[in-house]
mmCIF file of C-alpha atoms in Angstrom:
data_model
loop_
_atom_site.group_PDB
_atom_site.id
_atom_site.type_symbol
_atom_site.label_atom_id
_atom_site.label_comp_id
_atom_site.label_asym_id
_atom_site.label_seq_id
_atom_site.Cartn_x
_atom_site.Cartn_y
_atom_site.Cartn_z
ATOM 1 C CA UNK A 28 -2.830 -18.147 -21.463
ATOM 2 C CA UNK A 29 -0.721 -18.229 -18.424
ATOM 3 C CA UNK A 30 -2.220 -20.310 -15.531
ATOM 4 C CA UNK A 31 -1.223 -19.343 -12.009
ATOM 5 C CA UNK A 32 -2.229 -21.092 -8.889
ATOM 6 C CA UNK A 33 -2.205 -18.486 -6.096
ATOM 7 C CA UNK A 34 -2.237 -19.228 -2.407
ATOM 8 C CA UNK A 35 -2.812 -16.259 -0.134
ATOM 9 C CA UNK A 36 -4.479 -15.794 3.172
ATOM 10 C CA UNK A 37 -5.712 -12.346 2.207
ATOM 11 C CA UNK A 38 -9.206 -12.222 0.978
ATOM 12 C CA UNK A 39 -9.510 -11.435 -2.751
ATOM 13 C CA UNK A 40 -11.071 -8.025 -1.704
ATOM 14 C CA UNK A 41 -8.009 -6.993 0.436
ATOM 15 C CA UNK A 42 -5.656 -4.303 -0.735
ATOM 16 C CA UNK A 43 -2.629 -6.576 -1.103
ATOM 17 C CA UNK A 44 -4.511 -9.198 -3.101
ATOM 18 C CA UNK A 45 -5.792 -6.475 -5.407
ATOM 19 C CA UNK A 46 -2.561 -4.599 -5.727
ATOM 20 C CA UNK A 47 -0.227 -7.333 -6.062
ATOM 21 C CA UNK A 48 -2.161 -10.170 -7.858
ATOM 22 C CA UNK A 49 -5.665 -9.884 -8.893
ATOM 23 C CA UNK A 50 -5.426 -6.386 -10.240
ATOM 24 C CA UNK A 51 -2.596 -7.068 -12.595
ATOM 25 C CA UNK A 52 -3.973 -10.457 -13.734
ATOM 26 C CA UNK A 53 -7.600 -8.711 -14.223
ATOM 27 C CA UNK A 54 -5.881 -5.818 -16.356
ATOM 28 C CA UNK A 55 -4.161 -8.294 -18.602
ATOM 29 C CA UNK A 56 -7.476 -9.337 -20.057
ATOM 30 C CA UNK A 57 -7.617 -13.016 -20.638
ATOM 31 C CA UNK A 58 -3.686 -13.495 -20.798
ATOM 32 C CA UNK A 59 -3.539 -14.873 -17.231
ATOM 33 C CA UNK A 60 -5.992 -17.282 -15.506
ATOM 34 C CA UNK A 61 -5.441 -16.791 -11.704
ATOM 35 C CA UNK A 62 -6.656 -19.722 -9.710
ATOM 36 C CA UNK A 63 -7.296 -18.265 -6.147
ATOM 37 C CA UNK A 64 -6.802 -21.380 -4.290
ATOM 38 C CA UNK A 65 -7.572 -20.296 -0.547
ATOM 39 C CA UNK A 66 -10.962 -19.591 0.337
ATOM 40 C CA UNK A 67 -12.131 -18.224 3.632
ATOM 41 C CA UNK A 68 -15.399 -17.932 5.583
ATOM 42 C CA UNK A 69 -14.042 -15.340 7.977
ATOM 43 C CA UNK A 70 -12.462 -17.759 10.241
ATOM 44 C CA UNK A 71 -11.309 -20.991 8.638
ATOM 45 C CA UNK A 72 -9.752 -21.415 5.185
ATOM 46 C CA UNK A 73 -10.240 -24.259 2.617
ATOM 47 C CA UNK A 74 -6.983 -24.572 0.608
ATOM 48 C CA UNK A 75 -7.348 -26.270 -2.651
ATOM 49 C CA UNK A 76 -4.132 -28.267 -3.433
ATOM 50 C CA UNK A 77 -5.334 -29.361 -6.740
ATOM 51 C CA UNK A 78 -5.310 -25.818 -8.060
ATOM 52 C CA UNK A 79 -1.573 -26.630 -8.770
ATOM 53 C CA UNK A 80 -2.507 -29.344 -11.317
ATOM 54 C CA UNK A 81 -1.710 -28.077 -14.790
ATOM 55 C CA UNK A 82 -0.614 -24.702 -13.550
ATOM 56 C CA UNK A 83 2.225 -22.895 -15.255
ATOM 57 C CA UNK A 84 3.320 -21.054 -12.000
ATOM 58 C CA UNK A 85 2.522 -21.295 -8.141
ATOM 59 C CA UNK A 86 2.482 -18.046 -6.160
ATOM 60 C CA UNK A 87 2.561 -18.098 -2.507
ATOM 61 C CA UNK A 88 1.688 -14.585 -1.080
ATOM 62 C CA UNK A 89 2.909 -12.709 2.115
ATOM 63 C CA UNK A 90 2.409 -14.765 5.408
ATOM 64 C CA UNK A 91 1.053 -17.878 3.681
ATOM 65 C CA UNK A 92 4.065 -19.837 4.541
ATOM 66 C CA UNK A 93 3.723 -21.269 8.147
ATOM 67 C CA UNK A 94 3.868 -24.583 9.998
ATOM 68 C CA UNK A 95 0.246 -25.441 9.108
ATOM 69 C CA UNK A 96 0.701 -24.891 5.324
ATOM 70 C CA UNK A 97 4.315 -25.758 5.003
ATOM 71 C CA UNK A 98 3.576 -29.347 3.658
ATOM 72 C CA UNK A 99 1.666 -27.758 0.702
ATOM 73 C CA UNK A 100 4.554 -25.358 0.145
ATOM 74 C CA UNK A 101 6.940 -28.347 0.075
ATOM 75 C CA UNK A 102 4.699 -30.142 -2.375
ATOM 76 C CA UNK A 103 4.866 -27.198 -4.752
ATOM 77 C CA UNK A 104 8.737 -26.853 -4.323
ATOM 78 C CA UNK A 105 8.958 -30.610 -5.391
ATOM 79 C CA UNK A 106 6.476 -30.456 -8.254
ATOM 80 C CA UNK A 107 8.615 -29.103 -10.930
ATOM 81 C CA UNK A 108 6.304 -26.164 -11.438
ATOM 82 C CA UNK A 109 8.133 -22.830 -10.896
ATOM 83 C CA UNK A 110 7.448 -21.212 -7.575
ATOM 84 C CA UNK A 111 7.120 -17.351 -6.711
ATOM 85 C CA UNK A 112 7.081 -16.001 -3.235
ATOM 86 C CA UNK A 113 5.366 -12.593 -3.439
ATOM 87 C CA UNK A 114 5.921 -10.423 -0.440
ATOM 88 C CA UNK A 115 5.467 -6.700 0.203
ATOM 89 C CA UNK A 116 6.627 -6.311 3.755
ATOM 90 C CA UNK A 117 10.064 -6.955 5.456
ATOM 91 C CA UNK A 118 8.968 -9.949 7.800
ATOM 92 C CA UNK A 119 12.449 -10.203 8.814
ATOM 93 C CA UNK A 120 12.522 -6.818 10.550
ATOM 94 C CA UNK A 121 9.061 -6.350 12.336
ATOM 95 C CA UNK A 122 9.525 -3.684 14.905
ATOM 96 C CA UNK A 123 8.811 -4.227 18.653
ATOM 97 C CA UNK A 124 5.129 -3.029 19.271
ATOM 98 C CA UNK A 125 3.869 -3.856 16.006
ATOM 99 C CA UNK A 126 0.407 -5.433 16.146
ATOM 100 C CA UNK A 127 1.342 -8.278 13.730
ATOM 101 C CA UNK A 128 4.782 -8.910 15.519
ATOM 102 C CA UNK A 129 3.448 -12.196 17.189
ATOM 103 C CA UNK A 130 1.812 -13.432 14.105
ATOM 104 C CA UNK A 131 4.840 -12.633 11.980
ATOM 105 C CA UNK A 132 7.242 -14.222 14.329
ATOM 106 C CA UNK A 133 5.615 -17.572 13.575
ATOM 107 C CA UNK A 134 5.654 -16.887 9.749
ATOM 108 C CA UNK A 135 9.304 -15.843 9.828
ATOM 109 C CA UNK A 136 11.272 -19.105 9.726
ATOM 110 C CA UNK A 137 9.065 -20.484 7.071
ATOM 111 C CA UNK A 138 9.258 -17.255 5.035
ATOM 112 C CA UNK A 139 13.068 -17.483 5.278
ATOM 113 C CA UNK A 140 12.935 -21.117 3.776
ATOM 114 C CA UNK A 141 10.662 -19.988 0.955
ATOM 115 C CA UNK A 142 12.743 -17.043 0.413
ATOM 116 C CA UNK A 143 15.651 -19.308 -0.072
ATOM 117 C CA UNK A 144 14.094 -21.928 -2.331
ATOM 118 C CA UNK A 145 11.571 -19.998 -4.443
ATOM 119 C CA UNK A 146 12.402 -19.667 -8.042
ATOM 120 C CA UNK A 147 11.686 -15.994 -7.800
ATOM 121 C CA UNK A 148 10.807 -13.625 -5.012
ATOM 122 C CA UNK A 149 8.681 -10.562 -6.236
ATOM 123 C CA UNK A 150 8.692 -7.462 -4.080
ATOM 124 C CA UNK A 151 7.204 -3.891 -4.309
ATOM 125 C CA UNK A 152 10.341 -1.779 -3.734
ATOM 126 C CA UNK A 153 13.932 -1.743 -4.189
ATOM 127 C CA UNK A 154 14.616 -1.397 -0.286
ATOM 128 C CA UNK A 155 12.793 -4.643 0.197
ATOM 129 C CA UNK A 156 14.774 -6.248 -2.653
ATOM 130 C CA UNK A 157 18.039 -5.313 -0.878
ATOM 131 C CA UNK A 158 16.525 -6.712 2.480
ATOM 132 C CA UNK A 159 16.053 -10.157 0.821
ATOM 133 C CA UNK A 160 19.262 -10.155 -1.271
ATOM 134 C CA UNK A 161 21.225 -12.205 1.060
ATOM 135 C CA UNK A 162 18.476 -14.836 1.206
ATOM 136 C CA UNK A 163 16.786 -15.121 -2.011
ATOM 137 C CA UNK A 164 18.713 -16.299 -5.150
ATOM 138 C CA UNK A 165 16.438 -13.905 -7.405
ATOM 139 C CA UNK A 166 14.365 -11.001 -6.552
ATOM 140 C CA UNK A 167 12.406 -8.848 -8.943
ATOM 141 C CA UNK A 168 10.848 -5.520 -8.145
ATOM 142 C CA UNK A 169 7.152 -5.261 -9.328
ATOM 143 C CA UNK A 170 6.006 -1.669 -8.214
ATOM 144 C CA UNK A 171 2.467 -1.038 -6.955
ATOM 145 C CA UNK A 172 0.233 0.715 -9.621
ATOM 146 C CA UNK A 173 -3.079 2.517 -9.295
ATOM 147 C CA UNK A 174 -6.005 0.441 -10.825
ATOM 148 C CA UNK A 175 -7.712 3.009 -13.019
ATOM 149 C CA UNK A 176 -11.103 1.291 -12.372
ATOM 150 C CA UNK A 177 -10.844 2.232 -8.802
ATOM 151 C CA UNK A 178 -9.058 5.354 -8.971
ATOM 152 C CA UNK A 179 -8.948 6.987 -12.542
ATOM 153 C CA UNK A 180 -12.242 8.645 -12.302
ATOM 154 C CA UNK A 181 -12.063 9.624 -8.635
ATOM 155 C CA UNK A 182 -12.148 13.236 -7.942
ATOM 156 C CA UNK A 183 -11.079 14.740 -4.581
ATOM 157 C CA UNK A 184 -11.954 18.022 -3.212
ATOM 158 C CA UNK A 185 -8.587 19.541 -4.422
ATOM 159 C CA UNK A 186 -9.266 18.861 -8.148
ATOM 160 C CA UNK A 187 -12.858 19.813 -8.341
ATOM 161 C CA UNK A 188 -13.066 22.993 -10.474
ATOM 162 C CA UNK A 189 -14.840 25.892 -8.666
ATOM 163 C CA UNK A 190 -14.931 24.697 -5.158
ATOM 164 C CA UNK A 191 -12.603 27.385 -3.858
ATOM 165 C CA UNK A 192 -15.144 29.992 -4.948
ATOM 166 C CA UNK A 193 -17.633 28.891 -2.625
ATOM 167 C CA UNK A 194 -18.536 30.952 0.522
ATOM 168 C CA UNK A 195 -16.423 31.088 3.486
ATOM 169 C CA UNK A 196 -16.978 28.842 6.359
ATOM 170 C CA UNK A 197 -14.871 29.147 9.661
ATOM 171 C CA UNK A 198 -11.883 30.163 7.297
ATOM 172 C CA UNK A 199 -8.535 29.114 8.379
ATOM 173 C CA UNK A 200 -6.051 32.060 9.073
ATOM 174 C CA UNK A 201 -4.698 33.343 5.751
ATOM 175 C CA UNK A 202 -6.990 31.050 3.566
ATOM 176 C CA UNK A 203 -10.054 33.046 2.778
ATOM 177 C CA UNK A 204 -12.889 31.635 0.937
ATOM 178 C CA UNK A 205 -11.776 27.989 1.270
ATOM 179 C CA UNK A 206 -13.916 26.748 4.294
ATOM 180 C CA UNK A 207 -12.472 24.174 6.654
ATOM 181 C CA UNK A 208 -9.321 22.457 5.368
ATOM 182 C CA UNK A 209 -9.720 18.786 5.631
ATOM 183 C CA UNK A 210 -6.656 16.643 6.642
ATOM 184 C CA UNK A 211 -6.813 12.911 6.552
ATOM 185 C CA UNK A 212 -4.727 10.119 7.431
ATOM 186 C CA UNK A 213 -5.779 6.480 6.259
ATOM 187 C CA UNK A 214 -4.291 3.336 7.376
ATOM 188 C CA UNK A 215 -4.605 0.184 9.487
ATOM 189 C CA UNK A 216 -4.020 0.221 13.385
ATOM 190 C CA UNK A 217 -0.325 -0.970 12.584
ATOM 191 C CA UNK A 218 0.345 2.746 12.153
ATOM 192 C CA UNK A 219 -0.197 4.000 15.678
ATOM 193 C CA UNK A 220 3.521 4.291 16.349
ATOM 194 C CA UNK A 221 3.949 6.216 13.061
ATOM 195 C CA UNK A 222 1.335 8.787 13.926
ATOM 196 C CA UNK A 223 2.662 9.370 17.327
ATOM 197 C CA UNK A 224 5.501 11.455 15.884
ATOM 198 C CA UNK A 225 3.290 13.962 14.127
ATOM 199 C CA UNK A 226 0.720 14.289 16.928
ATOM 200 C CA UNK A 227 2.335 17.317 18.091
ATOM 201 C CA UNK A 228 2.250 18.940 14.528
ATOM 202 C CA UNK A 229 -1.464 18.091 14.306
ATOM 203 C CA UNK A 230 -2.136 19.541 17.722
ATOM 204 C CA UNK A 231 -0.246 22.780 16.747
ATOM 205 C CA UNK A 232 -2.146 23.472 13.523
ATOM 206 C CA UNK A 233 -5.445 22.572 15.198
ATOM 207 C CA UNK A 234 -4.617 25.031 17.957
ATOM 208 C CA UNK A 235 -3.723 27.749 15.464
ATOM 209 C CA UNK A 236 -6.618 27.377 13.143
ATOM 210 C CA UNK A 237 -9.484 25.786 15.317
ATOM 211 C CA UNK A 238 -12.527 24.935 13.470
ATOM 212 C CA UNK A 239 -10.811 26.229 10.140
ATOM 213 C CA UNK A 240 -9.009 22.663 10.077
ATOM 214 C CA UNK A 241 -10.792 19.235 10.372
ATOM 215 C CA UNK A 242 -8.915 16.224 11.114
ATOM 216 C CA UNK A 243 -10.005 12.805 9.976
ATOM 217 C CA UNK A 244 -8.451 9.395 10.685
ATOM 218 C CA UNK A 245 -9.527 6.298 8.869
ATOM 219 C CA UNK A 246 -8.833 3.024 10.381
ATOM 220 C CA UNK A 247 -6.178 4.310 12.957
ATOM 221 C CA UNK A 248 -6.096 7.364 15.398
ATOM 222 C CA UNK A 249 -3.833 8.501 18.049
ATOM 223 C CA UNK A 250 -4.814 8.145 21.770
ATOM 224 C CA UNK A 251 -7.284 10.950 22.544
ATOM 225 C CA UNK A 252 -8.514 11.368 18.918
ATOM 226 C CA UNK A 253 -10.574 8.117 18.584
ATOM 227 C CA UNK A 254 -13.826 10.282 18.073
ATOM 228 C CA UNK A 255 -12.217 11.608 14.855
ATOM 229 C CA UNK A 256 -11.661 8.031 13.631
ATOM 230 C CA UNK A 257 -13.671 6.189 10.937
ATOM 231 C CA UNK A 258 -13.781 2.444 10.484
ATOM 232 C CA UNK A 259 -11.166 0.891 7.957
ATOM 233 C CA UNK A 260 -12.763 -0.661 5.008
ATOM 234 C CA UNK A 261 -10.811 -3.789 4.417
ATOM 235 C CA UNK A 262 -12.636 -4.259 0.950
ATOM 236 C CA UNK A 263 -9.958 -2.140 -1.136
ATOM 237 C CA UNK A 264 -12.861 -0.877 -3.692
ATOM 238 C CA UNK A 265 -14.939 0.131 -0.659
ATOM 239 C CA UNK A 266 -11.879 1.816 0.899
ATOM 240 C CA UNK A 267 -11.178 3.970 -2.439
ATOM 241 C CA UNK A 268 -14.795 5.085 -2.498
ATOM 242 C CA UNK A 269 -14.742 6.001 1.236
ATOM 243 C CA UNK A 270 -11.562 7.820 0.911
ATOM 244 C CA UNK A 271 -12.841 9.843 -2.099
ATOM 245 C CA UNK A 272 -15.942 10.574 -0.134
ATOM 246 C CA UNK A 273 -14.013 12.378 2.575
ATOM 247 C CA UNK A 274 -13.310 15.368 0.101
ATOM 248 C CA UNK A 275 -10.048 15.983 1.895
ATOM 249 C CA UNK A 276 -7.491 18.625 0.902
ATOM 250 C CA UNK A 277 -4.434 17.133 2.542
ATOM 251 C CA UNK A 278 -3.170 13.627 3.190
ATOM 252 C CA UNK A 279 -0.641 12.742 5.605
ATOM 253 C CA UNK A 280 1.674 9.550 5.589
ATOM 254 C CA UNK A 281 4.044 9.654 8.560
ATOM 255 C CA UNK A 282 6.421 6.611 9.075
ATOM 256 C CA UNK A 283 8.721 5.913 11.818
ATOM 257 C CA UNK A 284 12.376 5.330 10.621
ATOM 258 C CA UNK A 285 12.989 1.603 10.942
ATOM 259 C CA UNK A 286 13.949 -1.098 8.739
ATOM 260 C CA UNK A 287 10.492 -2.418 8.387
ATOM 261 C CA UNK A 288 9.091 0.844 7.294
ATOM 262 C CA UNK A 289 11.964 1.691 4.936
ATOM 263 C CA UNK A 290 10.806 -1.413 2.774
ATOM 264 C CA UNK A 291 7.183 -0.034 2.369
ATOM 265 C CA UNK A 292 5.937 1.270 -0.901
ATOM 266 C CA UNK A 293 4.550 4.769 -1.904
ATOM 267 C CA UNK A 294 0.960 3.427 -1.967
ATOM 268 C CA UNK A 295 -0.270 6.352 0.164
ATOM 269 C CA UNK A 296 1.159 8.851 -2.359
ATOM 270 C CA UNK A 297 -0.498 7.058 -5.131
ATOM 271 C CA UNK A 298 -3.927 7.000 -3.420
ATOM 272 C CA UNK A 299 -3.892 10.509 -2.053
ATOM 273 C CA UNK A 300 -2.604 11.833 -5.365
ATOM 274 C CA UNK A 301 -5.291 10.017 -7.416
ATOM 275 C CA UNK A 302 -7.800 12.031 -5.274
ATOM 276 C CA UNK A 303 -5.936 15.385 -6.130
ATOM 277 C CA UNK A 304 -4.847 15.753 -2.471
ATOM 278 C CA UNK A 305 -1.828 17.642 -1.557
ATOM 279 C CA UNK A 306 0.263 15.460 0.737
ATOM 280 C CA UNK A 307 2.889 15.519 3.540
ATOM 281 C CA UNK A 308 5.049 12.367 3.446
ATOM 282 C CA UNK A 309 7.721 10.771 5.687
ATOM 283 C CA UNK A 310 11.175 11.652 4.209
ATOM 284 C CA UNK A 311 12.149 8.075 3.890
ATOM 285 C CA UNK A 312 12.748 5.658 0.753
ATOM 286 C CA UNK A 313 9.078 4.724 0.226
ATOM 287 C CA UNK A 314 8.496 8.294 -0.625
ATOM 288 C CA UNK A 315 11.675 8.955 -2.570
ATOM 289 C CA UNK A 316 9.769 9.546 -5.783
ATOM 290 C CA UNK A 317 7.735 12.512 -4.185
ATOM 291 C CA UNK A 318 9.317 15.720 -5.468
ATOM 292 C CA UNK A 319 9.364 17.974 -2.607
ATOM 293 C CA UNK A 320 7.395 21.002 -3.091
ATOM 294 C CA UNK A 321 5.937 19.799 -6.271
ATOM 295 C CA UNK A 322 3.986 16.618 -5.973
ATOM 296 C CA UNK A 323 4.080 16.707 -2.127
ATOM 297 C CA UNK A 324 5.920 17.931 0.953
ATOM 298 C CA UNK A 325 8.580 15.512 2.671
ATOM 299 C CA UNK A 326 9.255 15.954 6.310
ATOM 300 C CA UNK A 327 11.708 14.016 8.630
ATOM 301 C CA UNK A 328 11.266 12.922 12.216
ATOM 302 C CA UNK A 329 10.832 16.550 13.686
ATOM 303 C CA UNK A 330 7.368 17.494 14.426
ATOM 304 C CA UNK A 331 8.330 21.035 13.651
ATOM 305 C CA UNK A 332 8.890 20.040 9.900
ATOM 306 C CA UNK A 333 5.305 18.492 9.662
ATOM 307 C CA UNK A 334 3.871 21.677 11.299
ATOM 308 C CA UNK A 335 5.733 23.902 8.723
ATOM 309 C CA UNK A 336 4.536 21.769 5.767
ATOM 310 C CA UNK A 337 1.044 21.523 7.125
ATOM 311 C CA UNK A 338 0.915 25.342 7.789
ATOM 312 C CA UNK A 339 2.132 26.060 4.254
ATOM 313 C CA UNK A 340 -0.553 23.819 2.693
ATOM 314 C CA UNK A 341 -3.480 25.125 5.101
ATOM 315 C CA UNK A 342 -2.572 28.659 4.422
ATOM 316 C CA UNK A 343 -2.334 28.666 0.671
ATOM 317 C CA UNK A 344 -5.167 27.141 -1.340
ATOM 318 C CA UNK A 345 -3.545 27.641 -4.713
ATOM 319 C CA UNK A 346 -0.562 25.872 -3.426
ATOM 320 C CA UNK A 347 -2.735 22.785 -2.365
ATOM 321 C CA UNK A 348 -4.650 22.756 -5.609
ATOM 322 C CA UNK A 349 -1.524 22.961 -7.860
ATOM 323 C CA UNK A 350 0.238 20.341 -5.940
ATOM 324 C CA UNK A 351 -2.690 18.045 -5.764
ATOM 325 C CA UNK A 352 -3.269 18.423 -9.615
ATOM 326 C CA UNK A 353 0.560 17.815 -10.387
ATOM 327 C CA UNK A 354 0.356 14.784 -8.191
ATOM 328 C CA UNK A 355 -2.579 13.356 -9.664
ATOM 329 C CA UNK A 356 -1.297 13.940 -13.161
ATOM 330 C CA UNK A 357 1.939 12.119 -12.296
ATOM 331 C CA UNK A 358 0.247 9.370 -10.410
ATOM 332 C CA UNK A 359 -2.094 8.456 -13.060
ATOM 333 C CA UNK A 360 -0.008 9.236 -15.953
ATOM 334 C CA UNK A 361 3.126 7.109 -14.931
ATOM 335 C CA UNK A 362 1.634 4.766 -12.350
ATOM 336 C CA UNK A 363 -1.416 3.363 -13.972
ATOM 337 C CA UNK A 364 -2.263 -0.408 -13.904
ATOM 338 C CA UNK A 365 -3.227 -0.523 -17.440
ATOM 339 C CA UNK A 366 0.473 -0.162 -18.506
ATOM 340 C CA UNK A 367 2.021 -1.453 -15.326
ATOM 341 C CA UNK A 368 0.435 -4.804 -15.472
ATOM 342 C CA UNK A 369 2.551 -5.754 -18.536
ATOM 343 C CA UNK A 370 5.478 -5.814 -16.257
ATOM 344 C CA UNK A 371 3.810 -8.449 -14.043
ATOM 345 C CA UNK A 372 3.019 -10.405 -17.039
ATOM 346 C CA UNK A 373 6.648 -10.275 -18.465
ATOM 347 C CA UNK A 374 8.026 -11.529 -14.992
ATOM 348 C CA UNK A 375 5.341 -14.237 -14.625
ATOM 349 C CA UNK A 376 5.769 -15.579 -18.029
ATOM 350 C CA UNK A 377 9.679 -15.482 -17.812
ATOM 351 C CA UNK A 378 9.544 -17.422 -14.559
ATOM 352 C CA UNK A 379 6.960 -19.976 -15.804
ATOM 353 C CA UNK A 380 9.216 -20.825 -18.875
ATOM 354 C CA UNK A 381 12.653 -20.808 -17.033
ATOM 355 C CA UNK A 382 12.539 -24.339 -16.408
ATOM 356 C CA UNK A 383 11.445 -25.320 -19.859
#
């Protein structure tokens, strides 16, 4: 068994903790003991330095390195136990106006030090690997995977057999028999600037289809649309259930084109696809794997491109269903955690034994 002492300021129920550490460890079924060494009461943290004792590997996640925690990080670096820095955002390029900019500015100098000194840096995307290549001696890409226990049995509106045969309710133009087409965006408030670019497209399709289109925002809504916003569930299992319960037809994932966003992962494509939704995604590196017109539409910075893609999906129920089904089959077939966790284990094990 591989024993990993893990230091993260994310709660164990949060998405990054689940996606990047606890989910893979759990899927490995007893091959990894992950000691979660930072416990929070919602305000303060109790950090257990002794979790490193006898560990094969020490992992620091995301914004754990900072002035207050640096003595513990130094202790780990001097312990002889291999150290991994797990990070899934480009903390070196946080854009102006980002809600986390002030907090991450305090982390950045310590993140740079850890990037330089860790035995290994693990990231979620190739773009993030490139961003850190000049600082870190060794960087490995460990992609995000869908946890089948959360997403494998979920069934969104688009993949439920027979729903298209129901009675018409405020049918969109050119979409008879389908009822209101539900469009959803799910994300934290850090995405407000990303949503701004597609607001004209959403306004246009809403003006065209009226009650035949329903907009829902989970966690983040543009100015003037707060009434359509549901709370963001920070418990990742709860978030998955809440997103599935929306029975949405179309998911959207806009991103402003900047160095920070270019390093993000395709997690929104994975989640929407697992629920059988058709989707429209930013035409940026995070969604390079989306096959335009087959497993999603991709749109650039022009709102007209978003309006065109949304109009095509709203007006064609068969296109929505087929695209959602293809995306779901690919996401679950090629991006499941059950198989993907083996890659995490191989990297962790290789790093743990590198100093032997």
